[in-house]
Short mmCIF file of C-alpha atoms in Angstrom, two decimals:
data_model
loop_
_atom_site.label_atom_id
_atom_site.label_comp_id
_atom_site.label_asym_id
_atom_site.label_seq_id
_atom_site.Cartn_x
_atom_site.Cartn_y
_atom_site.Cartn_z
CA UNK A 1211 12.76 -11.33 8.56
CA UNK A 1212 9.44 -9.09 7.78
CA UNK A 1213 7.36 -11.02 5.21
CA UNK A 1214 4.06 -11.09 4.09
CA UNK A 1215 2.83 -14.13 1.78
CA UNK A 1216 -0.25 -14.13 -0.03
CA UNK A 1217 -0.05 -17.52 -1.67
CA UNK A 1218 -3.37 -17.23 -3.95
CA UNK A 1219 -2.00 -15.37 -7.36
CA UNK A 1220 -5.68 -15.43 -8.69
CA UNK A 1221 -8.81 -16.47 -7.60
CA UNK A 1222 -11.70 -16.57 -9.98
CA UNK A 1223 -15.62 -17.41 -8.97
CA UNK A 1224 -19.35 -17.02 -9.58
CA UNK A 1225 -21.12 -13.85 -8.10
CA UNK A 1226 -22.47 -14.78 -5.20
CA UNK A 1227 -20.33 -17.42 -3.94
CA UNK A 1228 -18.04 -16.94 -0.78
CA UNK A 1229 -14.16 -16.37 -1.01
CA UNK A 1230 -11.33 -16.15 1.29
CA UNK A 1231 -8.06 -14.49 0.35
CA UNK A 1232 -5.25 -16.36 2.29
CA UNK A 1233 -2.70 -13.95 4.40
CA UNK A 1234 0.59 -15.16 6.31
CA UNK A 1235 2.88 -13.54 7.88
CA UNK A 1236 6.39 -13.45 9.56
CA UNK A 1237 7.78 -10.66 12.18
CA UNK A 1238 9.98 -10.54 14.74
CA UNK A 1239 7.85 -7.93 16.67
CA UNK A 1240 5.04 -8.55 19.31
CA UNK A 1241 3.86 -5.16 18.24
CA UNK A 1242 2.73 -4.92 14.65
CA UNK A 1243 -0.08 -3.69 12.66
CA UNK A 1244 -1.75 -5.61 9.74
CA UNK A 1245 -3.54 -3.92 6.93
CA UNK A 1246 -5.73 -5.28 3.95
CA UNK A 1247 -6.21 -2.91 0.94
CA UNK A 1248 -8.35 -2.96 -2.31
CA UNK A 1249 -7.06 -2.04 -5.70
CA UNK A 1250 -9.49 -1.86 -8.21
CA UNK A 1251 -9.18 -1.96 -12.15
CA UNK A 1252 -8.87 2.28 -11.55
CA UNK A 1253 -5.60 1.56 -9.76
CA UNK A 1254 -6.51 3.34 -6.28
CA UNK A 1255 -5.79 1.60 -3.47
CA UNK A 1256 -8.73 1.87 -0.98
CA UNK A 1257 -8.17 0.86 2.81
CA UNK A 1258 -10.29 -2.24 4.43
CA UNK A 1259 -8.97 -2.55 7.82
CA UNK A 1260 -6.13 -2.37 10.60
CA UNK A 1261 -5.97 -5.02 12.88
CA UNK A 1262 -3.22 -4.35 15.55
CA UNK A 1263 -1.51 -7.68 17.30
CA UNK A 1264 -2.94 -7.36 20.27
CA UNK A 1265 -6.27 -7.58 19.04
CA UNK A 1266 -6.99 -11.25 17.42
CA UNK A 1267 -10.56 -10.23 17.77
CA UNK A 1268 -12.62 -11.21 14.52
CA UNK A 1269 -14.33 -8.34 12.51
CA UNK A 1270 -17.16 -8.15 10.32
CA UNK A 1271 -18.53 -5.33 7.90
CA UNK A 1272 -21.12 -6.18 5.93
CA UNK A 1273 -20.09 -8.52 3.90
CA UNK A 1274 -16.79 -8.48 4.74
CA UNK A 1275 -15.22 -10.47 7.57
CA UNK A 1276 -11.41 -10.73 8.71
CA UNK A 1277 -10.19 -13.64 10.73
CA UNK A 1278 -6.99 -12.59 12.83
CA UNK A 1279 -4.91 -16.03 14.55
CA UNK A 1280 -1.60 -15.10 15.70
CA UNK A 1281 -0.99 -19.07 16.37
CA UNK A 1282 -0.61 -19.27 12.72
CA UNK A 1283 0.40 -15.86 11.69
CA UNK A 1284 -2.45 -15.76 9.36
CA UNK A 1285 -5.16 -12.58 8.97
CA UNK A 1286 -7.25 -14.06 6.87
CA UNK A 1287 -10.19 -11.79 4.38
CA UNK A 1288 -13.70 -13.53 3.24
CA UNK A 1289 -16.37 -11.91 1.06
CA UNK A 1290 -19.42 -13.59 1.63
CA UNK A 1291 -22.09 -13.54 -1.52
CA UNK A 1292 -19.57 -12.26 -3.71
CA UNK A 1293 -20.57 -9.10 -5.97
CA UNK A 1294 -18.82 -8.20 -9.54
CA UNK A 1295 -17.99 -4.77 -8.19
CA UNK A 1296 -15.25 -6.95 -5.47
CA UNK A 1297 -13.43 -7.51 -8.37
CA UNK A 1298 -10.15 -6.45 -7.89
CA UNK A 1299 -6.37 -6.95 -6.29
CA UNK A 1300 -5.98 -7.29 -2.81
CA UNK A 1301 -3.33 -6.72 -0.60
CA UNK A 1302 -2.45 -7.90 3.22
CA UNK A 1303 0.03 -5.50 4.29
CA UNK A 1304 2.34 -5.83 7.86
CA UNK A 1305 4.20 -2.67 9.59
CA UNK A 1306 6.15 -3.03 12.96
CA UNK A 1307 6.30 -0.60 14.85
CA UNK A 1308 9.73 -1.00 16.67
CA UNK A 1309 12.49 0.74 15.76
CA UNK A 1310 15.44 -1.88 13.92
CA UNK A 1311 18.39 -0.54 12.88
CA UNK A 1312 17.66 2.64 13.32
CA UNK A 1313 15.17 2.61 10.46
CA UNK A 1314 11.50 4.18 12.00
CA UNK A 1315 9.84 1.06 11.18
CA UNK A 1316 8.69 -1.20 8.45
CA UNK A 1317 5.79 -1.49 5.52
CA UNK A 1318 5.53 -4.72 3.60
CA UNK A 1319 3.04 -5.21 1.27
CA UNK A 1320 2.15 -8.73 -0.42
CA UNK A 1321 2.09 -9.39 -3.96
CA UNK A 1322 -1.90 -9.41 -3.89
CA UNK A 1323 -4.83 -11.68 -4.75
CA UNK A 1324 -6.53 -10.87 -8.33
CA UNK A 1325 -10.54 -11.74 -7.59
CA UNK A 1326 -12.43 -11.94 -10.35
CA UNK A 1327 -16.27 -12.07 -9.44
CA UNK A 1328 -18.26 -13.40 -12.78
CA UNK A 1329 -21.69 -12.60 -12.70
CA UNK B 1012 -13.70 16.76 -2.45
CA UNK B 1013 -10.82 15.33 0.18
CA UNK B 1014 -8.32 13.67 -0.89
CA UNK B 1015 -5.17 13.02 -3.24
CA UNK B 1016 -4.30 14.33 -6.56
CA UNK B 1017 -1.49 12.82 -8.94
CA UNK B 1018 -0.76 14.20 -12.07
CA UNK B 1019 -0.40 13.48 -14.75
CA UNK B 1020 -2.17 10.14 -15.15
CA UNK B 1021 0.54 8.53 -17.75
CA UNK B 1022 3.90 9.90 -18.26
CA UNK B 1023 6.26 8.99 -21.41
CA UNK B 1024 10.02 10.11 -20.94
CA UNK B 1025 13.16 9.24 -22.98
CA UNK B 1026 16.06 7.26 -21.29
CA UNK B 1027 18.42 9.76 -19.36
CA UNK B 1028 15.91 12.54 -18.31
CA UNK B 1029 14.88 13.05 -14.53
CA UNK B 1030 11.28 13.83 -14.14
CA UNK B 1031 9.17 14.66 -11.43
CA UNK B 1032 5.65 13.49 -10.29
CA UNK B 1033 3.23 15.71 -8.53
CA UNK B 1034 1.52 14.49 -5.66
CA UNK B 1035 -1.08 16.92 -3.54
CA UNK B 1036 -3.17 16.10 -0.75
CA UNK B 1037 -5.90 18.15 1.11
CA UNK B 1038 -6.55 15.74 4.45
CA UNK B 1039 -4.26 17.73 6.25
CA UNK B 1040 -2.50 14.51 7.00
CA UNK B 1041 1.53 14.44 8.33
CA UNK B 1042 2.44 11.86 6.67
CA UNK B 1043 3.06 11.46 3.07
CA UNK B 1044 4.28 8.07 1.26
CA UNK B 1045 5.30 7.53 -2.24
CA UNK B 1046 5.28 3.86 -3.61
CA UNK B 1047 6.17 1.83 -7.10
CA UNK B 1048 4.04 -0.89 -7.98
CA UNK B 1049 5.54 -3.79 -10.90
CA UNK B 1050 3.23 -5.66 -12.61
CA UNK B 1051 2.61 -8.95 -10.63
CA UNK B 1052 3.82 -6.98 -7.60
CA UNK B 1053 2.84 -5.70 -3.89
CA UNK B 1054 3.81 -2.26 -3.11
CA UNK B 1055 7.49 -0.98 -2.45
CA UNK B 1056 7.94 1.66 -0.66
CA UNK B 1057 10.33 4.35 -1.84
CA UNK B 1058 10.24 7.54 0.25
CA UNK B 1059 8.25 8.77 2.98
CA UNK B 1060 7.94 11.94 5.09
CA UNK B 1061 6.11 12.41 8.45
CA UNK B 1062 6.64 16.38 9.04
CA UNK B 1063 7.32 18.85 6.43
CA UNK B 1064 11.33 19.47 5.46
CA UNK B 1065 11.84 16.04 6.65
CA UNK B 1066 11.61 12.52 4.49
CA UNK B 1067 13.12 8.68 5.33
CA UNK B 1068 14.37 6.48 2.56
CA UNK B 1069 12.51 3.07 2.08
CA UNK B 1070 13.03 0.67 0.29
CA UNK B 1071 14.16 0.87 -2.68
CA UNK B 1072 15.14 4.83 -3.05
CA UNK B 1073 18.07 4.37 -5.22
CA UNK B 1074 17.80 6.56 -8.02
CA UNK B 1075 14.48 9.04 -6.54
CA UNK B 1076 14.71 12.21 -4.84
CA UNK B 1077 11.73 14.04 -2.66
CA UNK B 1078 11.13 17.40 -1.05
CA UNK B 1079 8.68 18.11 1.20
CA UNK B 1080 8.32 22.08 1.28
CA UNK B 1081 4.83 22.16 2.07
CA UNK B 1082 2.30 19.76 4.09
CA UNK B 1083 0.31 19.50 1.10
CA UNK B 1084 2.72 18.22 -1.29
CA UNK B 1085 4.95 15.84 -1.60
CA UNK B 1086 7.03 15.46 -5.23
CA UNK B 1087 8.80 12.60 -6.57
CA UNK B 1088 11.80 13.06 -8.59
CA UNK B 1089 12.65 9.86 -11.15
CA UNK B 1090 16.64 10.43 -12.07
CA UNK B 1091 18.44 9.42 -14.80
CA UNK B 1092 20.56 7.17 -12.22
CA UNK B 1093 16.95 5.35 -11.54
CA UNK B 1094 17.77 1.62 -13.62
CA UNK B 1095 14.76 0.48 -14.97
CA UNK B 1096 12.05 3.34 -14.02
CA UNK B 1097 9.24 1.89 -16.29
CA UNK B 1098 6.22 1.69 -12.98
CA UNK B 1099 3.09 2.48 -11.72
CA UNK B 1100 3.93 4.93 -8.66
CA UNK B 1101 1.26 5.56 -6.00
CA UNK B 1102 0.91 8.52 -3.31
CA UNK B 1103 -0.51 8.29 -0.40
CA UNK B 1104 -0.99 9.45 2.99
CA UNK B 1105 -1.74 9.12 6.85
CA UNK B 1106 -2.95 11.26 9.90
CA UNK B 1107 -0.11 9.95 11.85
CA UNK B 1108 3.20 8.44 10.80
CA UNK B 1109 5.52 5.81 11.37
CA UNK B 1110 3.76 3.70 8.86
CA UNK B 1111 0.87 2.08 11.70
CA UNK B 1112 -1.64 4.40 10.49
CA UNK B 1113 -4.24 3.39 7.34
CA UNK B 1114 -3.03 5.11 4.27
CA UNK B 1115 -5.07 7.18 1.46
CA UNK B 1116 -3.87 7.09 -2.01
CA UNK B 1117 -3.94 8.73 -4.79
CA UNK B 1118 -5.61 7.44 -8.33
CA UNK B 1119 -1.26 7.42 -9.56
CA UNK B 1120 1.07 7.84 -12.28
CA UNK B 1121 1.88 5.19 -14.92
CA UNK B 1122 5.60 6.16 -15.53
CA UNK B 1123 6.81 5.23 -19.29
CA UNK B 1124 10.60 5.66 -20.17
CA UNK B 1125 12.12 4.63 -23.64
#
């Protein structure tokens, strides 16, 4: 079954320190699309990245980085030299693309990492 | 400015009433998504719509209604047969559909029934 598991309810740590919000997944698709989002205290969810499953690729922006390892169903999200303003909730999200039970495929968010970034 | 309006911001409603929450975008994206979010919770996904006149359940759309009349907009409709409505519900949208596109969303609607 589709699931996304983001084990770490709440992180909290000192500005400037590094942090990795933990992602797993499960699908039953080789073709799937995985998303991370930001929700800050506003309530807005802003997009980070799409990483599709045939690209295990690792990305970087900024200070932003996403590790991708299908081996362990894992898309991993680090902030290097955390800031206050990356306080927030974040979500790993999964979507297949096929087409189960006649449904025109799947969204499944996680239940999110609360960051808190003290300065 | 691009982007997506909700309105209004918080909503109060007695047990029993349906109500509806607005949801406008000007991206000129296809694809329009509406979501309720429970405290402690990811996002569930209760309707969405790739093409105007036409909308998929997700889910959890027991006890919501949509319409999708116009590309813009994209209205939710809470019913009374909705259980336990009490949410945070989030709009959003994507230049392409079947749910592998990025998603924009709105700033949403904090949804109060008593």
């Amino acid at each position: 079954a589709q699931k996304v598991t983001q084990a770490q309810t709440e992180i909290s740590v000192v500005e400037k320190e590094d942090v990795t919000l933990d992602c797993v997944y499960e699908t039953r698709d080789t073709t799937y699309y995985l998303f991370w989002y930001k929700q800050p205290p506003s309530g807005e969810l802003v997009f980070l990245i799409r990483r599709n499953s045939f690209d295990e690729q690792n990305e970087i922006s900024g200070r932003y980085s996403w590790n991708f390892q299908k081996s362990t169903s894992s898309f991993n999200f680090t902030i290097t030299a955390s800031q206050v303003v990356d306080s927030a909730v974040y979500f790993c999200a999964l979507s297949e693309s096929m087409n189960y039970g006649g449904s025109q495929g799947n969204l499944i968010f996680g239940k999110g990492t609360k960051l808190s970034v003290k300065p | 400015d691009g982007g997506i309006t909700q309105s209004p911001k918080y909503l109060f409603r007695k047990e029993g009433q349906n109500v509806t929450l607005s949801c406008e975008q000007n991206l000129n994206h296809d694809a329009m998504y509406w979501y309720r979010q429970d405290p402690g919770q990811g996002l569930r996904l209760i309707y969405y719509s790739q093409i105007v006149n036409d909308f998929q359940k997700g889910d959890i759309a027991e006890g919501y209604s949509v319409s999708r009349e116009k590309k813009e907009s994209f209205p939710l409709t809470v019913t009374s047969a909705q259980k336990n409505p009490t949410a945070f519900y989030l709009c959003a949208s994507s230049i392409g559909s079947q749910l592998i596109y990025e998603q924009y969303f709105g700033p949403g609607t904090r949804l109060t029934v008593t």
